GROMACS .gro file of N, CA, C and O in nm:
model
  160
    1MET      N    1   1.905   0.257 -12.193
    1MET     CA    2   1.868   0.401 -12.211
    1MET      C    3   1.999   0.496 -12.155
    1MET      O    4   2.062   0.562 -12.185
    2VAL      N    5   2.039   0.410 -12.016
    2VAL     CA    6   2.145   0.449 -11.938
    2VAL      C    7   2.279   0.486 -12.018
    2VAL      O    8   2.359   0.547 -12.017
    3HIS      N    9   2.299   0.347 -12.078
    3HIS     CA   10   2.405   0.355 -12.162
    3HIS      C   11   2.469   0.423 -12.256
    3HIS      O   12   2.521   0.497 -12.272
    4ASN      N   13   2.339   0.445 -12.341
    4ASN     CA   14   2.336   0.553 -12.454
    4ASN      C   15   2.375   0.693 -12.380
    4ASN      O   16   2.434   0.777 -12.459
    5ASP      N   17   2.297   0.719 -12.288
    5ASP     CA   18   2.339   0.863 -12.216
    5ASP      C   19   2.497   0.874 -12.168
    5ASP      O   20   2.565   0.959 -12.195
    6GLU      N   21   2.555   0.763 -12.108
    6GLU     CA   22   2.673   0.751 -12.061
    6GLU      C   23   2.792   0.718 -12.171
    6GLU      O   24   2.920   0.780 -12.170
    7PHE      N   25   2.765   0.660 -12.292
    7PHE     CA   26   2.846   0.618 -12.371
    7PHE      C   27   2.775   0.622 -12.504
    7PHE      O   28   2.767   0.563 -12.596
    8PRO      N   29   2.782   0.772 -12.566
    8PRO     CA   30   2.727   0.803 -12.688
    8PRO      C   31   2.785   0.730 -12.795
    8PRO      O   32   2.906   0.774 -12.798
    9GLY      N   33   2.739   0.678 -12.896
    9GLY     CA   34   2.797   0.617 -13.017
    9GLY      C   35   2.851   0.490 -12.992
    9GLY      O   36   2.917   0.438 -13.103
   10ILE      N   37   2.848   0.444 -12.872
   10ILE     CA   38   2.907   0.282 -12.857
   10ILE      C   39   2.766   0.206 -12.818
   10ILE      O   40   2.710   0.242 -12.725
   11ARG      N   41   2.746   0.116 -12.892
   11ARG     CA   42   2.635   0.009 -12.883
   11ARG      C   43   2.657  -0.086 -12.762
   11ARG      O   44   2.780  -0.113 -12.737
   12ALA      N   45   2.578  -0.091 -12.678
   12ALA     CA   46   2.570  -0.200 -12.596
   12ALA      C   47   2.584  -0.339 -12.622
   12ALA      O   48   2.501  -0.352 -12.720
   13PRO      N   49   2.640  -0.402 -12.558
   13PRO     CA   50   2.664  -0.560 -12.611
   13PRO      C   51   2.516  -0.612 -12.576
   13PRO      O   52   2.445  -0.583 -12.489
   14VAL      N   53   2.496  -0.726 -12.663
   14VAL     CA   54   2.355  -0.793 -12.665
   14VAL      C   55   2.373  -0.909 -12.556
   14VAL      O   56   2.288  -0.918 -12.503
   15SER      N   57   2.484  -0.944 -12.544
   15SER     CA   58   2.505  -1.053 -12.430
   15SER      C   59   2.641  -1.038 -12.372
   15SER      O   60   2.747  -0.981 -12.465
   16ALA      N   61   2.655  -1.067 -12.277
   16ALA     CA   62   2.793  -1.067 -12.203
   16ALA      C   63   2.819  -1.186 -12.098
   16ALA      O   64   2.721  -1.250 -12.048
   17GLY      N   65   2.955  -1.245 -12.096
   17GLY     CA   66   2.972  -1.355 -12.017
   17GLY      C   67   3.090  -1.314 -11.915
   17GLY      O   68   3.176  -1.227 -11.949
   18GLU      N   69   3.092  -1.400 -11.820
   18GLU     CA   70   3.222  -1.387 -11.743
   18GLU      C   71   3.261  -1.538 -11.714
   18GLU      O   72   3.200  -1.633 -11.670
   19GLY      N   73   3.411  -1.517 -11.723
   19GLY     CA   74   3.470  -1.678 -11.702
   19GLY      C   75   3.556  -1.669 -11.591
   19GLY      O   76   3.653  -1.752 -11.590
   20ALA      N   77   3.528  -1.603 -11.485
   20ALA     CA   78   3.660  -1.592 -11.378
   20ALA      C   79   3.589  -1.698 -11.280
   20ALA      O   80   3.497  -1.758 -11.284
   21THR      N   81   3.692  -1.729 -11.233
   21THR     CA   82   3.686  -1.831 -11.106
   21THR      C   83   3.750  -1.790 -10.977
   21THR      O   84   3.808  -1.670 -10.977
   22VAL      N   85   3.689  -1.832 -10.888
   22VAL     CA   86   3.723  -1.796 -10.737
   22VAL      C   87   3.842  -1.858 -10.685
   22VAL      O   88   3.827  -1.977 -10.671
   23PRO      N   89   3.957  -1.827 -10.629
   23PRO     CA   90   4.061  -1.866 -10.573
   23PRO      C   91   4.016  -1.947 -10.443
   23PRO      O   92   3.917  -1.904 -10.399
   24ARG      N   93   4.080  -2.067 -10.406
   24ARG     CA   94   4.058  -2.123 -10.295
   24ARG      C   95   4.062  -2.052 -10.134
   24ARG      O   96   3.991  -2.055 -10.058
   25ASP      N   97   4.155  -1.958 -10.172
   25ASP     CA   98   4.190  -1.877 -10.046
   25ASP      C   99   4.116  -1.743 -10.039
   25ASP      O  100   4.139  -1.623  -9.979
   26TRP      N  101   4.014  -1.733 -10.108
   26TRP     CA  102   3.917  -1.595 -10.149
   26TRP      C  103   3.859  -1.557 -10.018
   26TRP      O  104   3.793  -1.617  -9.940
   27ASN      N  105   3.863  -1.455  -9.982
   27ASN     CA  106   3.798  -1.385  -9.864
   27ASN      C  107   3.758  -1.264  -9.891
   27ASN      O  108   3.803  -1.157  -9.936
   28ALA      N  109   3.623  -1.254  -9.848
   28ALA     CA  110   3.520  -1.129  -9.882
   28ALA      C  111   3.581  -0.994  -9.801
   28ALA      O  112   3.569  -0.887  -9.868
   29ASN      N  113   3.634  -1.022  -9.701
   29ASN     CA  114   3.688  -0.909  -9.624
   29ASN      C  115   3.809  -0.876  -9.694
   29ASN      O  116   3.825  -0.725  -9.703
   30ASP      N  117   3.881  -0.926  -9.739
   30ASP     CA  118   4.024  -0.888  -9.815
   30ASP      C  119   3.964  -0.806  -9.938
   30ASP      O  120   4.048  -0.697  -9.979
   31ILE      N  121   3.862  -0.848 -10.009
   31ILE     CA  122   3.804  -0.799 -10.098
   31ILE      C  123   3.774  -0.647 -10.073
   31ILE      O  124   3.789  -0.537 -10.169
   32ARG      N  125   3.695  -0.654  -9.982
   32ARG     CA  126   3.626  -0.519  -9.927
   32ARG      C  127   3.737  -0.415  -9.887
   32ARG      O  128   3.733  -0.293  -9.935
   33GLU      N  129   3.844  -0.460  -9.836
   33GLU     CA  130   3.966  -0.371  -9.785
   33GLU      C  131   4.005  -0.315  -9.916
   33GLU      O  132   4.068  -0.227  -9.914
   34THR      N  133   4.049  -0.437 -10.019
   34THR     CA  134   4.133  -0.365 -10.115
   34THR      C  135   4.036  -0.251 -10.206
   34THR      O  136   4.076  -0.136 -10.260
   35TRP      N  137   3.894  -0.293 -10.187
   35TRP     CA  138   3.818  -0.203 -10.265
   35TRP      C  139   3.819  -0.046 -10.207
   35TRP      O  140   3.811   0.073 -10.277
   36LEU      N  141   3.793  -0.059 -10.074
   36LEU     CA  142   3.815   0.078  -9.996
   36LEU      C  143   3.928   0.154  -9.997
   36LEU      O  144   3.933   0.290 -10.019
   37GLN      N  145   4.054   0.065 -10.030
   37GLN     CA  146   4.170   0.125 -10.032
   37GLN      C  147   4.188   0.204 -10.193
   37GLN      O  148   4.228   0.335 -10.207
   38ASN      N  149   4.119   0.138 -10.266
   38ASN     CA  150   4.146   0.197 -10.403
   38ASN      C  151   4.042   0.294 -10.454
   38ASN      O  152   4.032   0.385 -10.532
   39VAL      N  153   3.900   0.283 -10.378
   39VAL     CA  154   3.802   0.362 -10.397
   39VAL      C  155   3.750   0.487 -10.301
   39VAL      O  156   3.738   0.596 -10.318
   40GLY      N  157   3.745   0.416 -10.184
   40GLY     CA  158   3.713   0.506 -10.101
   40GLY      C  159   3.807   0.599 -10.043
   40GLY      O  160   3.808   0.705  -9.978
   0.00000   0.00000   0.00000
């Protein structure tokens, strides 16, 4: 229902998948810092 309210006329996908991989040098703090710079 939320989808229909936010995106009227666009059907929600029945299924979705994600095929991303995590790099070896992945660092949660780097991700948080980038997020804060972009959003916060």
